[in-house]
Amino acid sequence: MAARTDGIGEFAIKGNFDLDQAVVEALPIPGTEIISSHAYGMWVWARQARIVCRLPNDEIVSYFLKNDKQMSEGQFEADKAIHAVSSSFCPEPHAWGQYRKAESPTYFLLAEFREIGQQPPDARRFTSQLAELHKKSVSPTGKFGFHVTTCHGKVAQLTDLWEDSWESLYRKQLAHTFEADKQKHPDWPEFEYRKKLVLEKCIPRLLGPLQSEGRNIKPCLVHGNIWDMNTATDMETGEPFVFDGSAFYAHNEYELGSWRSPRDRLGSKTYIRNYKRSFPASEPEDMWDSRNLLYSLRCNTCAATLIPGSNYRLLVFENVGELCSRICPDDLAAFKAEPHEDDSTPAEGEMEEEEEEEEEEEQEEQEKKDDEDDDADNDNDSS
C-alpha cells in the first residue's frame, strides 16, 4: 500500500489519500464498499481525491472528494443548483460536512466523479450549454442574489442576500470585494479615488439602463467563477461541464467578466462570439464591452487578493482607470489636476520589477540562443 501523504483522517483503505469517517458515512448508497482513495487533479486551494467504490449490486463507481479549510456548503449549494437545471453540465454533489479527525476545522464536498478531458471545452458546444443554463434557470425569489455565501477561491463573496435591482446588488458585491482586497493590500490615493468613481458613477451609468425605460433583465443562475480550469470535457461522454461553482442569480453577462482575464483562453473572440449567438447582448447593446470590463473588476480583484505579488492589482488599477475614462473622464481628470501628498503607487513598483524580470529572462534566452548558435557553428567548422 502506498504511503499516505495527502488528506486528513484515519480510515485506512488502498491508496494515498486518507478518508475521515465523516466522508465514509456521507457516501450516498448504504452498504457501499470503498476500494481505494487516491489524490486526484491539480490542487490550488483544496485537496482532492478520487474514491473508487463497489456498490451493493457489485457496480464499480467513483466519487470526487474535495477538502479544505473553507466551508463547503456554498459550493455544494451552487453545484446543486446548476445540476438541477442541467444535469450534464455539472457533476451532482452528494454531501458536504466537517471532518471529525482534524487538528483544525476541515470541511469536505463529496460529488459525482467525472474524468477531466480538454480544458476549456469546444467553444460552440460549451457556450451553447452555458447559455441554456442562463436561459432555463429561474430565481426562486424572482430577485438577484443567492440563499448562502459562496466563495471565489478562498475569498467569501457577498451572495447571501436578495435584491430587485441588479445595479444595487452588484454595487454592494463590488464594494465588498474592494474592501476585502484593501484589508490585504493598502491602497494609494489615486486607486482609492478611481474605485470610488466606479461605485458612484460607472455602475449607475452602465447597469441602471438595464432595468429602466421599459427594459428589464432576468436573474440568471451563473456559475460565478468560470475560467479555463473550472471547465472541462467529460472523457466518457464528450460533453462540456463546469465545476467548483460559486453561483448566484445575476445578469447573465456577469458570467463573461472573468473571461476578460489575460490568463484565460475563454476570453478569445471565439468563445465570446459563440456565446452571443446563443444569448445576444442586453440593451443598450453598445454598452456591452464597458459592462464586461466592469464585471471583470470583481473577478480580478479577487485574484489580486488570493495571489499577493501578482500583477492583478495593477491590472485592476488600469481597468478602473479605463472604465472611468469612458464613463466619467472629467472626474478622472479632476484628480490628476489636483496636488497630492503621495503620488507614488505600489503598482508602478510592481510593474518595474516585472519589466526587469522580463528583461532578465529575455537576456537569458538570448544568451542561450547565442550559445546554441556558437555550438552549431563549431560543429559545422569541425565537419
mmCIF file with all atom_site columns, N, CA and C in Angstrom, residues 48-72:
data_model
loop_
_atom_site.group_PDB
_atom_site.id
_atom_site.type_symbol
_atom_site.label_atom_id
_atom_site.label_alt_id
_atom_site.label_comp_id
_atom_site.label_asym_id
_atom_site.label_entity_id
_atom_site.label_seq_id
_atom_site.pdbx_PDB_ins_code
_atom_site.Cartn_x
_atom_site.Cartn_y
_atom_site.Cartn_z
_atom_site.occupancy
_atom_site.B_iso_or_equiv
_atom_site.pdbx_formal_charge
_atom_site.auth_seq_id
_atom_site.auth_comp_id
_atom_site.auth_asym_id
_atom_site.auth_atom_id
_atom_site.pdbx_PDB_model_num
ATOM 1  N N  . GLN A 1 48 ? -7.820  17.185 -3.196 1.00 0.00 ? 48 GLN A N  1
ATOM 2  C CA . GLN A 1 48 ? -8.847  16.465 -3.949 1.00 0.00 ? 48 GLN A CA 1
ATOM 3  C C  . GLN A 1 48 ? -8.471  14.991 -4.080 1.00 0.00 ? 48 GLN A C  1
ATOM 4  N N  . ALA A 1 49 ? -9.499  14.155 -4.199 1.00 0.00 ? 49 ALA A N  1
ATOM 5  C CA . ALA A 1 49 ? -9.257  12.724 -4.333 1.00 0.00 ? 49 ALA A CA 1
ATOM 6  C C  . ALA A 1 49 ? -10.337 12.063 -5.180 1.00 0.00 ? 49 ALA A C  1
ATOM 7  N N  . ARG A 1 50 ? -9.977  10.922 -5.720 1.00 0.00 ? 50 ARG A N  1
ATOM 8  C CA . ARG A 1 50 ? -10.937 10.050 -6.409 1.00 0.00 ? 50 ARG A CA 1
ATOM 9  C C  . ARG A 1 50 ? -11.137 8.823  -5.530 1.00 0.00 ? 50 ARG A C  1
ATOM 10 N N  . ILE A 1 51 ? -12.376 8.569  -5.144 1.00 0.00 ? 51 ILE A N  1
ATOM 11 C CA . ILE A 1 51 ? -12.708 7.414  -4.307 1.00 0.00 ? 51 ILE A CA 1
ATOM 12 C C  . ILE A 1 51 ? -13.398 6.374  -5.183 1.00 0.00 ? 51 ILE A C  1
ATOM 13 N N  . VAL A 1 52 ? -12.811 5.193  -5.285 1.00 0.00 ? 52 VAL A N  1
ATOM 14 C CA . VAL A 1 52 ? -13.396 4.106  -6.072 1.00 0.00 ? 52 VAL A CA 1
ATOM 15 C C  . VAL A 1 52 ? -14.124 3.167  -5.123 1.00 0.00 ? 52 VAL A C  1
ATOM 16 N N  . CYS A 1 53 ? -15.380 2.856  -5.464 1.00 0.00 ? 53 CYS A N  1
ATOM 17 C CA . CYS A 1 53 ? -16.228 2.064  -4.561 1.00 0.00 ? 53 CYS A CA 1
ATOM 18 C C  . CYS A 1 53 ? -16.930 0.925  -5.300 1.00 0.00 ? 53 CYS A C  1
ATOM 19 N N  . ARG A 1 54 ? -17.348 -0.062 -4.510 1.00 0.00 ? 54 ARG A N  1
ATOM 20 C CA . ARG A 1 54 ? -18.192 -1.142 -5.029 1.00 0.00 ? 54 ARG A CA 1
ATOM 21 C C  . ARG A 1 54 ? -19.557 -1.016 -4.355 1.00 0.00 ? 54 ARG A C  1
ATOM 22 N N  . LEU A 1 55 ? -20.593 -0.869 -5.175 1.00 0.00 ? 55 LEU A N  1
ATOM 23 C CA . LEU A 1 55 ? -21.946 -0.750 -4.639 1.00 0.00 ? 55 LEU A CA 1
ATOM 24 C C  . LEU A 1 55 ? -22.478 -2.129 -4.242 1.00 0.00 ? 55 LEU A C  1
ATOM 25 N N  . PRO A 1 56 ? -23.570 -2.184 -3.492 1.00 0.00 ? 56 PRO A N  1
ATOM 26 C CA . PRO A 1 56 ? -24.142 -3.478 -3.084 1.00 0.00 ? 56 PRO A CA 1
ATOM 27 C C  . PRO A 1 56 ? -24.494 -4.379 -4.262 1.00 0.00 ? 56 PRO A C  1
ATOM 28 N N  . ASN A 1 57 ? -24.770 -3.799 -5.447 1.00 0.00 ? 57 ASN A N  1
ATOM 29 C CA . ASN A 1 57 ? -25.087 -4.621 -6.627 1.00 0.00 ? 57 ASN A CA 1
ATOM 30 C C  . ASN A 1 57 ? -23.839 -4.996 -7.424 1.00 0.00 ? 57 ASN A C  1
ATOM 31 N N  . ASP A 1 58 ? -22.638 -4.749 -6.840 1.00 0.00 ? 58 ASP A N  1
ATOM 32 C CA . ASP A 1 58 ? -21.325 -5.051 -7.436 1.00 0.00 ? 58 ASP A CA 1
ATOM 33 C C  . ASP A 1 58 ? -20.892 -4.065 -8.520 1.00 0.00 ? 58 ASP A C  1
ATOM 34 N N  . GLU A 1 59 ? -21.674 -3.022 -8.752 1.00 0.00 ? 59 GLU A N  1
ATOM 35 C CA . GLU A 1 59 ? -21.256 -1.992 -9.708 1.00 0.00 ? 59 GLU A CA 1
ATOM 36 C C  . GLU A 1 59 ? -20.103 -1.190 -9.117 1.00 0.00 ? 59 GLU A C  1
ATOM 37 N N  . ILE A 1 60 ? -19.108 -0.891 -9.950 1.00 0.00 ? 60 ILE A N  1
ATOM 38 C CA . ILE A 1 60 ? -17.962 -0.082 -9.530 1.00 0.00 ? 60 ILE A CA 1
ATOM 39 C C  . ILE A 1 60 ? -18.214 1.372  -9.932 1.00 0.00 ? 60 ILE A C  1
ATOM 40 N N  . VAL A 1 61 ? -18.147 2.278  -8.968 1.00 0.00 ? 61 VAL A N  1
ATOM 41 C CA . VAL A 1 61 ? -18.365 3.700  -9.239 1.00 0.00 ? 61 VAL A CA 1
ATOM 42 C C  . VAL A 1 61 ? -17.270 4.512  -8.562 1.00 0.00 ? 61 VAL A C  1
ATOM 43 N N  . SER A 1 62 ? -17.117 5.738  -9.015 1.00 0.00 ? 62 SER A N  1
ATOM 44 C CA . SER A 1 62 ? -16.142 6.649  -8.419 1.00 0.00 ? 62 SER A CA 1
ATOM 45 C C  . SER A 1 62 ? -16.847 7.894  -7.907 1.00 0.00 ? 62 SER A C  1
ATOM 46 N N  . TYR A 1 63 ? -16.280 8.466  -6.843 1.00 0.00 ? 63 TYR A N  1
ATOM 47 C CA . TYR A 1 63 ? -16.763 9.732  -6.289 1.00 0.00 ? 63 TYR A CA 1
ATOM 48 C C  . TYR A 1 63 ? -15.598 10.713 -6.222 1.00 0.00 ? 63 TYR A C  1
ATOM 49 N N  . PHE A 1 64 ? -15.941 11.986 -6.291 1.00 0.00 ? 64 PHE A N  1
ATOM 50 C CA . PHE A 1 64 ? -14.950 13.053 -6.177 1.00 0.00 ? 64 PHE A CA 1
ATOM 51 C C  . PHE A 1 64 ? -15.009 13.635 -4.767 1.00 0.00 ? 64 PHE A C  1
ATOM 52 N N  . LEU A 1 65 ? -13.850 13.808 -4.156 1.00 0.00 ? 65 LEU A N  1
ATOM 53 C CA . LEU A 1 65 ? -13.772 14.378 -2.809 1.00 0.00 ? 65 LEU A CA 1
ATOM 54 C C  . LEU A 1 65 ? -12.883 15.617 -2.830 1.00 0.00 ? 65 LEU A C  1
ATOM 55 N N  . LYS A 1 66 ? -13.353 16.655 -2.187 1.00 0.00 ? 66 LYS A N  1
ATOM 56 C CA . LYS A 1 66 ? -12.570 17.885 -2.046 1.00 0.00 ? 66 LYS A CA 1
ATOM 57 C C  . LYS A 1 66 ? -12.607 18.285 -0.578 1.00 0.00 ? 66 LYS A C  1
ATOM 58 N N  . ASN A 1 67 ? -11.427 18.598 -0.008 1.00 0.00 ? 67 ASN A N  1
ATOM 59 C CA . ASN A 1 67 ? -11.438 19.087 1.370  1.00 0.00 ? 67 ASN A CA 1
ATOM 60 C C  . ASN A 1 67 ? -10.579 20.333 1.501  1.00 0.00 ? 67 ASN A C  1
ATOM 61 N N  . ASP A 1 68 ? -11.016 21.254 2.347  1.00 0.00 ? 68 ASP A N  1
ATOM 62 C CA . ASP A 1 68 ? -10.262 22.478 2.590  1.00 0.00 ? 68 ASP A CA 1
ATOM 63 C C  . ASP A 1 68 ? -10.682 23.091 3.918  1.00 0.00 ? 68 ASP A C  1
ATOM 64 N N  . LYS A 1 69 ? -10.144 24.260 4.203  1.00 0.00 ? 69 LYS A N  1
ATOM 65 C CA . LYS A 1 69 ? -10.429 24.932 5.469  1.00 0.00 ? 69 LYS A CA 1
ATOM 66 C C  . LYS A 1 69 ? -11.650 25.845 5.372  1.00 0.00 ? 69 LYS A C  1
ATOM 67 N N  . GLN A 1 70 ? -12.193 25.981 4.172  1.00 0.00 ? 70 GLN A N  1
ATOM 68 C CA . GLN A 1 70 ? -13.360 26.830 3.988  1.00 0.00 ? 70 GLN A CA 1
ATOM 69 C C  . GLN A 1 70 ? -14.638 25.990 4.093  1.00 0.00 ? 70 GLN A C  1
ATOM 70 N N  . MET A 1 71 ? -15.713 26.631 4.463  1.00 0.00 ? 71 MET A N  1
ATOM 71 C CA . MET A 1 71 ? -16.999 25.957 4.469  1.00 0.00 ? 71 MET A CA 1
ATOM 72 C C  . MET A 1 71 ? -17.332 25.481 3.056  1.00 0.00 ? 71 MET A C  1
ATOM 73 N N  . SER A 1 72 ? -17.733 24.233 2.930  1.00 0.00 ? 72 SER A N  1
ATOM 74 C CA . SER A 1 72 ? -18.043 23.662 1.627  1.00 0.00 ? 72 SER A CA 1
ATOM 75 C C  . SER A 1 72 ? -19.510 23.806 1.256  1.00 0.00 ? 72 SER A C  1
#
